[in-house]
Amino acid sequence: MVRATPGTVIVVPPGCPHAFANRTEVPARMFFQSSPPPDHERYFEELMDILSADGPTDHTAIAALRRRYDIEQLTPLRHDRSAGSR
């Protein structure tokens, strides 16, 4: 486990299981860059489209999205709809 502080750079090799979490009550920001772009960025853009839709979270759509991008979720998905409005 890496406990990142402001300015920390983390490199995750392709295919390496990983997870990111903010275990504090203080809001945090993370700059995420993937290579080669743009495939992984598209995954996050599409995920945010699903998560920002009205109504309950569409877990079926998220599962289909993960299959399309060959992504296995290792940790529980936690999403606070109010966080996007800050």
Backbone as a printed PyTorch tensor [residue, N CA C, xyz], in Angstrom:
tensor([[[  0.8430,  -1.1620,   0.0000],
         [  0.0000,   0.0000,   0.0000],
         [  0.8970,   1.2360,   0.0000]],

        [[  0.5000,   2.2080,  -0.7950],
         [  1.2040,   3.4890,  -0.8610],
         [  0.2830,   4.5440,  -0.2760]],

        [[  0.7720,   5.2950,   0.6690],
         [  0.0060,   6.4190,   1.2170],
         [  0.5520,   7.6770,   0.5570]],

        [[ -0.1870,   8.1340,  -0.4270],
         [  0.2680,   9.2800,  -1.2130],
         [ -0.0250,  10.5880,  -0.4920]],

        [[  0.8920,  11.5030,  -0.6240],
         [  0.7200,  12.8530,  -0.0930],
         [  0.7250,  13.8030,  -1.2850]],

        [[  0.3820,  15.0710,  -1.0970],
         [  0.3920,  15.9980,  -2.2340],
         [  1.7130,  15.9350,  -3.0060]],

        [[  1.5930,  15.8160,  -4.3250],
         [  2.7650,  15.7680,  -5.1810],
         [  3.2760,  14.3750,  -5.4810]],

        [[  2.6990,  13.3510,  -4.8660],
         [  3.1480,  11.9820,  -5.0890],
         [  2.7940,  11.5280,  -6.5000]],

        [[  3.7220,  10.8340,  -7.1510],
         [  3.4920,  10.2340,  -8.4610],
         [  3.5370,   8.7210,  -8.2860]],

        [[  2.5070,   8.0480,  -8.7960],
         [  2.4380,   6.5940,  -8.7050],
         [  2.3250,   6.0410, -10.1180]],

        [[  3.1530,   5.0670, -10.4470],
         [  3.1070,   4.4150, -11.7520],
         [  2.5650,   3.0040, -11.5330]],

        [[  1.4990,   2.6810, -12.2610],
         [  0.8950,   1.3560, -12.1690],
         [  1.1260,   0.6510, -13.5010]],

        [[  1.9030,  -0.4230, -13.4980],
         [  2.1480,  -1.1470, -14.7480],
         [  0.8610,  -1.7500, -15.3060]],

        [[  0.7570,  -1.8890, -16.6190],
         [ -0.4330,  -2.4980, -17.2190],
         [ -0.7090,  -3.8790, -16.6260]],

        [[ -1.9720,  -4.1400, -16.3420],
         [ -2.3720,  -5.4410, -15.8250],
         [ -2.1530,  -5.6280, -14.3320]],

        [[ -1.5960,  -4.6390, -13.6600],
         [ -1.3240,  -4.7380, -12.2260],
         [ -2.5720,  -4.3400, -11.4320]],

        [[ -3.0710,  -5.2240, -10.5620],
         [ -4.2270,  -4.8460,  -9.7390],
         [ -3.8990,  -3.6190,  -8.8900]],

        [[ -4.8510,  -2.6970,  -8.8030],
         [ -4.6240,  -1.4800,  -8.0240],
         [ -5.9660,  -0.8650,  -7.6420]],

        [[ -5.9200,   0.0050,  -6.6730],
         [ -7.1080,   0.7370,  -6.2390],
         [ -6.6550,   2.0630,  -5.6550]],

        [[ -7.5480,   3.0410,  -5.7130],
         [ -7.2690,   4.3540,  -5.1450],
         [ -8.4010,   4.6860,  -4.1870]],

        [[ -8.0690,   5.2590,  -3.0420],
         [ -9.1000,   5.6210,  -2.0740],
         [ -8.6370,   6.8130,  -1.2470]],

        [[ -9.5830,   7.6100,  -0.8550],
         [ -9.3330,   8.6930,   0.0970],
         [ -9.9390,   8.2310,   1.4150]],

        [[ -9.1160,   7.8530,   2.3580],
         [ -9.5960,   7.3050,   3.6200],
         [ -9.7650,   8.3780,   4.6980]],

        [[ -9.8380,   9.6290,   4.2810],
         [-10.0380,  10.7180,   5.2270],
         [-11.3940,  11.3610,   4.9820]],

        [[-11.7710,  12.2680,   5.8510],
         [-13.0010,  13.0380,   5.6740],
         [-12.7480,  14.3110,   4.8750]],

        [[-11.4840,  14.5780,   4.5550],
         [-11.1080,  15.7840,   3.8280],
         [-11.1680,  15.5000,   2.3250]],

        [[-11.8790,  16.3400,   1.5570],
         [-11.9240,  16.1110,   0.1100],
         [-10.5130,  16.1010,  -0.4840]],

        [[-10.3180,  15.2410,  -1.4650],
         [ -9.0120,  15.1280,  -2.1220],
         [ -9.2100,  15.1670,  -3.6290]],

        [[ -8.1680,  15.5830,  -4.3260],
         [ -8.1700,  15.5750,  -5.7810],
         [ -7.0170,  14.7150,  -6.2640]],

        [[ -7.2390,  14.0580,  -7.4030],
         [ -6.2070,  13.2120,  -7.9750],
         [ -6.1380,  13.4990,  -9.4730]],

        [[ -4.9550,  13.7050,  -9.9730],
         [ -4.7360,  13.8400, -11.4060],
         [ -4.3960,  12.4570, -11.9230]],

        [[ -5.1820,  11.9690, -12.8620],
         [ -4.9970,  10.6280, -13.3960],
         [ -4.6210,  10.7340, -14.8680]],

        [[ -3.5280,  10.1100, -15.2270],
         [ -3.1120,  10.0950, -16.6230],
         [ -2.7920,   8.6590, -16.9960]],

        [[ -3.3220,   8.2060, -18.1340],
         [ -3.0310,   6.8420, -18.5520],
         [ -2.3430,   6.8460, -19.9010]],

        [[ -1.6230,   5.7680, -20.1430],
         [ -0.9110,   5.6470, -21.3990],
         [ -1.0410,   4.1970, -21.8550]],

        [[ -1.4000,   3.8920, -23.0610],
         [ -1.6550,   4.8700, -24.1120],
         [ -3.0620,   5.4370, -24.0050]],

        [[ -3.1800,   6.7280, -24.2030],
         [ -4.5080,   7.3220, -24.2410],
         [ -5.1680,   6.9880, -25.5650]],

        [[ -6.3940,   7.1280, -25.7560],
         [ -7.3990,   7.6640, -24.8410],
         [ -8.2990,   6.5940, -24.2300]],

        [[ -7.9850,   5.3000, -24.4240],
         [ -8.9260,   4.2620, -24.0140],
         [ -9.3200,   4.3230, -22.5450]],

        [[ -8.3540,   4.4210, -21.6550],
         [ -8.6870,   4.4150, -20.2300],
         [ -9.4250,   5.6960, -19.8330]],

        [[ -9.0640,   6.8140, -20.4540],
         [ -9.7890,   8.0580, -20.1660],
         [-11.2530,   7.9250, -20.5760]],

        [[-11.5020,   7.2700, -21.7070],
         [-12.8930,   7.0770, -22.1560],
         [-13.6860,   6.2680, -21.1480]],

        [[-13.0440,   5.2690, -20.5430],
         [-13.7170,   4.4770, -19.5090],
         [-14.2190,   5.3950, -18.3980]],

        [[-13.3570,   6.2660, -17.9050],
         [-13.7630,   7.1510, -16.8060],
         [-14.8130,   8.1680, -17.2550]],

        [[-14.7070,   8.6570, -18.4730],
         [-15.7390,   9.5760, -18.9810],
         [-17.0910,   8.8780, -19.0380]],

        [[-17.1180,   7.6590, -19.5600],
         [-18.3720,   6.9170, -19.6400],
         [-18.8860,   6.5410, -18.2520]],

        [[-17.9800,   6.2140, -17.3380],
         [-18.3900,   5.8960, -15.9690],
         [-19.0530,   7.1130, -15.3220]],

        [[-18.4770,   8.2920, -15.5200],
         [-19.0680,   9.5020, -14.9360],
         [-20.4300,   9.8040, -15.5590]],

        [[-20.6050,   9.4980, -16.8550],
         [-21.9180,   9.6610, -17.4760],
         [-22.9530,   8.7840, -16.7770]],

        [[-22.5840,   7.5530, -16.4870],
         [-23.5020,   6.6330, -15.8070],
         [-23.7860,   7.1250, -14.3940]],

        [[-22.7370,   7.5170, -13.6780],
         [-22.9010,   7.9130, -12.2720],
         [-23.6320,   9.2390, -12.1210]],

        [[-23.5870,  10.0910, -13.1270],
         [-24.2440,  11.3950, -13.0030],
         [-25.6900,  11.3750, -13.5090]],

        [[-26.1420,  10.2440, -14.0290],
         [-27.5240,  10.1330, -14.5070],
         [-28.4980,  10.1970, -13.3310]],

        [[-29.6840,  10.7080, -13.6040],
         [-30.7230,  10.7560, -12.5720],
         [-31.1270,   9.3440, -12.1600]],

        [[-31.6020,   9.2290, -10.9360],
         [-32.0840,   7.9410, -10.4430],
         [-30.9890,   7.1380,  -9.7790]],

        [[-31.3340,   5.9150,  -9.4180],
         [-30.3470,   5.0630,  -8.7410],
         [-29.2130,   4.6760,  -9.6850]],

        [[-28.0680,   4.3580,  -9.1150],
         [-26.9070,   3.9580,  -9.9020],
         [-27.2280,   2.7050, -10.7080]],

        [[-26.9210,   2.7350, -12.0000],
         [-27.1980,   1.6210, -12.9070],
         [-26.0180,   0.6530, -12.8910]],

        [[-26.0660,  -0.3060, -11.9690],
         [-24.9580,  -1.2470, -11.8130],
         [-24.8110,  -2.1750, -13.0190]],

        [[-25.8990,  -2.4450, -13.7310],
         [-25.8290,  -3.2620, -14.9430],
         [-25.0270,  -2.5350, -16.0250]],

        [[-25.2640,  -1.2350, -16.1780],
         [-24.5140,  -0.4390, -17.1550],
         [-23.0390,  -0.3660, -16.7750]],

        [[-22.7550,  -0.2590, -15.4850],
         [-21.3600,  -0.2100, -15.0360],
         [-20.6740,  -1.5470, -15.3170]],

        [[-21.3570,  -2.6470, -15.0640],
         [-20.7800,  -3.9730, -15.3310],
         [-20.4940,  -4.1430, -16.8210]],

        [[-21.4080,  -3.6850, -17.6810],
         [-21.1940,  -3.7720, -19.1290],
         [-20.0200,  -2.9020, -19.5540]],

        [[-19.9180,  -1.7230, -18.9740],
         [-18.8050,  -0.8170, -19.2830],
         [-17.4790,  -1.4680, -18.9060]],

        [[-17.4170,  -2.0700, -17.7370],
         [-16.1770,  -2.7320, -17.3040],
         [-15.8000,  -3.8790, -18.2330]],

        [[-16.7820,  -4.6540, -18.6600],
         [-16.4930,  -5.7480, -19.6010],
         [-15.9300,  -5.1970, -20.9100]],

        [[-16.5190,  -4.1060, -21.3970],
         [-16.0780,  -3.5100, -22.6580],
         [-14.6210,  -3.0360, -22.5850]],

        [[-14.2080,  -2.5410, -21.4180],
         [-12.8450,  -2.0270, -21.2650],
         [-11.9120,  -3.0180, -20.5500]],

        [[-12.4050,  -4.2500, -20.3240],
         [-11.6100,  -5.2870, -19.6630],
         [-11.0860,  -4.8070, -18.3040]],

        [[-11.9970,  -4.2730, -17.5040],
         [-11.6530,  -3.7620, -16.1780],
         [-12.3880,  -4.5890, -15.1300]],

        [[-11.6420,  -5.0510, -14.1350],
         [-12.2270,  -5.7970, -13.0310],
         [-12.1820,  -4.9040, -11.7930]],

        [[-13.3430,  -4.6220, -11.2200],
         [-13.4150,  -3.7850, -10.0240],
         [-12.9830,  -4.6160,  -8.8260]],

        [[-11.9160,  -4.2220,  -8.1540],
         [-11.3830,  -4.9720,  -7.0200],
         [-11.9640,  -4.5160,  -5.6930]],

        [[-12.3900,  -3.2780,  -5.6320],
         [-12.9150,  -2.7190,  -4.3920],
         [-14.3590,  -2.2850,  -4.6170]],

        [[-15.1260,  -2.1290,  -3.5540],
         [-16.5130,  -1.6860,  -3.7360],
         [-16.5690,  -0.3000,  -4.3790]],

        [[-17.5330,  -0.1150,  -5.2740],
         [-17.7380,   1.1940,  -5.8770],
         [-18.4370,   2.0730,  -4.8620]],

        [[-17.8170,   3.1850,  -4.5320],
         [-18.4400,   4.1630,  -3.6290],
         [-18.5210,   5.4620,  -4.3880]],

        [[-19.7240,   5.9970,  -4.4590],
         [-19.9220,   7.2190,  -5.2360],
         [-20.8400,   8.1390,  -4.4590]],

        [[-20.3820,   9.3480,  -4.1970],
         [-21.1670,  10.3650,  -3.5110],
         [-21.6110,  11.3740,  -4.5700]],

        [[-22.8910,  11.3480,  -4.9140],
         [-23.3950,  12.2380,  -5.9520],
         [-23.1390,  13.7090,  -5.6240]],

        [[-23.0930,  14.0680,  -4.3570],
         [-22.8740,  15.4750,  -3.9890],
         [-21.4330,  15.9030,  -4.2260]],

        [[-20.4930,  14.9590,  -4.3200],
         [-19.0910,  15.3270,  -4.5130],
         [-18.8480,  16.0240,  -5.8360]],

        [[-19.6340,  15.6790,  -6.8640],
         [-19.4550,  16.2960,  -8.1610],
         [-19.8780,  17.7360,  -8.2060]],

        [[-20.6300,  18.1990,  -7.2130],
         [-21.1260,  19.5620,  -7.2250],
         [-20.2290,  20.5270,  -6.4820]],

        [[-19.1080,  20.0540,  -5.9520],
         [-18.2070,  20.9320,  -5.1950],
         [-17.3630,  21.7510,  -6.1030]]])
